């Protein structure tokens, strides 16, 4: 078959060109919705521009300040405080959601009476709009609210804890709300992974004398590894952006006690209106999160190759 | 090295009864094959012995001890699944070592056991390969090795050879028998392939529609089927079964086989039994291998339909549809299609069945 080789190459190139032309509108769109704002953000972050200036953002170069925003950022203790609180929330909530979700998923692998009903109930928190959940928990944690009511009932004392006005307890309340809302997602993803574990392999392992713990470690975990990493990655990224529920419950207060990075950025944007600075913070966080995601993806690809 | 006893074992799934009743005693070190068509309840029986499913009623006893409530990991049974259930994310070595490690054997003992079983099943060259990429033939041996390594007293195999090719199946039949001789386990082997059952088993338990039909040595089941189902199911080709009516002739009791004419007179013992049984409508049976084929002479008269020559033997088909007969003859047999021949069953090989109940009519042998 003589010239078929060259023909294939030619057709390939043609096909690629056609593909490029067909996807051109989408590529332009992506350019506008992703790349353009990013460049704009980078541009503004290098200036002192604010909407109060009364000039268009494209004239921000008139207020050029080089890397001043970035150096300010390093010395901004409120920013670092917010970042620290965000990490605390992440380090408490994600493992808690993961362990609870995994525990529930393992329970749901077996049949028990009323399983479907429990299943629906369990998924409900996920369906609640976060703002509504925030309002719910705001009500629950009032000093005369149901949480104190239940505690009073249990202890027999008259509990009147001011949850949302105590700096430590407010953060606890916020984390409880987050765990309530996002454990179901963990549960759902992990259950999907666990039901995919071949039943006959579990039976074979049991017949070979493996205990439940041994089966979990040797058969189930290796098989849900990918799903597990995805679930963790989703929640790590999401918890970094925690905002709606929290903002409605505490508004970041008392003081800055529950001010996470999103709340801080929101306040600096809407109250202080120093947009150049906000742009710098947002860019740094974006880069940090991207690095985190890429690392997680790499890990995932490696796990996928092994499974 | 354990006896298994099944007492009135019943298994229902909702309103469907997969196993109607099962009574079976399996001796120490015995190799029993559960043989039957698809869906007859073989796997269901095995799963209950292994403890994967609880019986709806009835008892399972190992060495006289009731197994009710004993979890599957604690029964000391090895189980080879039909689809092998190999841990595909592990290497061959990890698969083999799984049972010993789960039992907490010391490392040296695990290694020794793995080396021994791998050698026995010729798995040594691929010990460190990922099992996901292995061929079916190797997976099959691995599945057996993984269960055999802990030397279970009872070894259950659910159609272990149904997915492998014919040539390898023949090899594995020998190896399995060899394995059993080596380890002396009590072995229950599920199959729907009678050749496997006949060649390997000490006894065969024939099942159909959730009912145990007959238990016996391969020869017993082959020679003395207790009913029409077993007669039809065992043997390849199966027994010739022709409906007819008992008829007294001047040479003794015979069977009127309609278009095939009158059968040769029945042997005295069988005739006696038939007279005692009192049935008129019967099914006349004889093995395709045990006949004399002649152009003229006594016997069933039928025209040759077609001839299958398959090397070591020749199968001659007579008649058509429900009145068809098959005869296994010498490869050199010269017959031509359309020719009418006389088929005389060897007297001792003739079997009679009651048409209404399907049960064998037995002469005192
Ligand atoms: N969990 C179950 N629920 C409902 N019906 C079942 C269940 N397991 C088996 N059955 C039914 O019980 C009958 C016997 O099944 P079983 O698996 O024992 O058959 P088998 O003899 O092993 O057949 P095969 O040769 O196809 O493996 C079948 O009709 C099957 O559909
Ligand atoms: Mg089966």
Tab-separated table of C-alpha atoms in Angstrom, chain A residues 200-201 203-210 214-215 218-219 222-223 306, chain B residues 52 72-73 79 81 83 85-90 98-99 102-103 146:
chain	number	residue	atom	x	y	z
A	200	UNK	CA	-17.667	-11.662	45.310
A	201	UNK	CA	-14.187	-10.384	46.160
A	203	UNK	CA	-17.007	-12.786	49.988
A	204	UNK	CA	-13.822	-14.490	48.840
A	205	UNK	CA	-11.833	-12.497	51.379
A	206	UNK	CA	-14.293	-13.400	54.136
A	207	UNK	CA	-14.062	-17.075	53.239
A	208	UNK	CA	-10.289	-16.811	53.418
A	209	UNK	CA	-10.718	-15.735	57.015
A	210	UNK	CA	-10.312	-11.962	56.706
A	214	UNK	CA	-8.774	-6.633	57.051
A	215	UNK	CA	-11.313	-6.571	54.226
A	218	UNK	CA	-7.055	-4.771	51.725
A	219	UNK	CA	-10.084	-4.774	49.413
A	222	UNK	CA	-7.594	0.247	47.459
A	223	UNK	CA	-10.719	0.157	45.322
A	306	UNK	CA	-2.081	1.507	40.232
B	52	UNK	CA	-22.847	-17.253	52.325
B	72	UNK	CA	-18.631	-18.134	56.625
B	73	UNK	CA	-15.120	-17.153	57.611
B	79	UNK	CA	-14.453	-21.796	47.947
B	81	UNK	CA	-16.036	-18.949	42.614
B	83	UNK	CA	-15.826	-16.106	38.053
B	85	UNK	CA	-13.186	-13.416	42.321
B	86	UNK	CA	-9.461	-12.796	42.087
B	87	UNK	CA	-8.246	-9.642	43.839
B	88	UNK	CA	-7.303	-7.850	40.659
B	89	UNK	CA	-5.495	-5.010	42.398
B	90	UNK	CA	-2.975	-7.458	43.848
B	98	UNK	CA	-4.128	-13.497	51.383
B	99	UNK	CA	-5.620	-16.364	53.378
B	102	UNK	CA	-5.507	-13.034	57.247
B	103	UNK	CA	-4.952	-15.945	59.621
B	146	UNK	CA	-5.675	-19.166	46.789
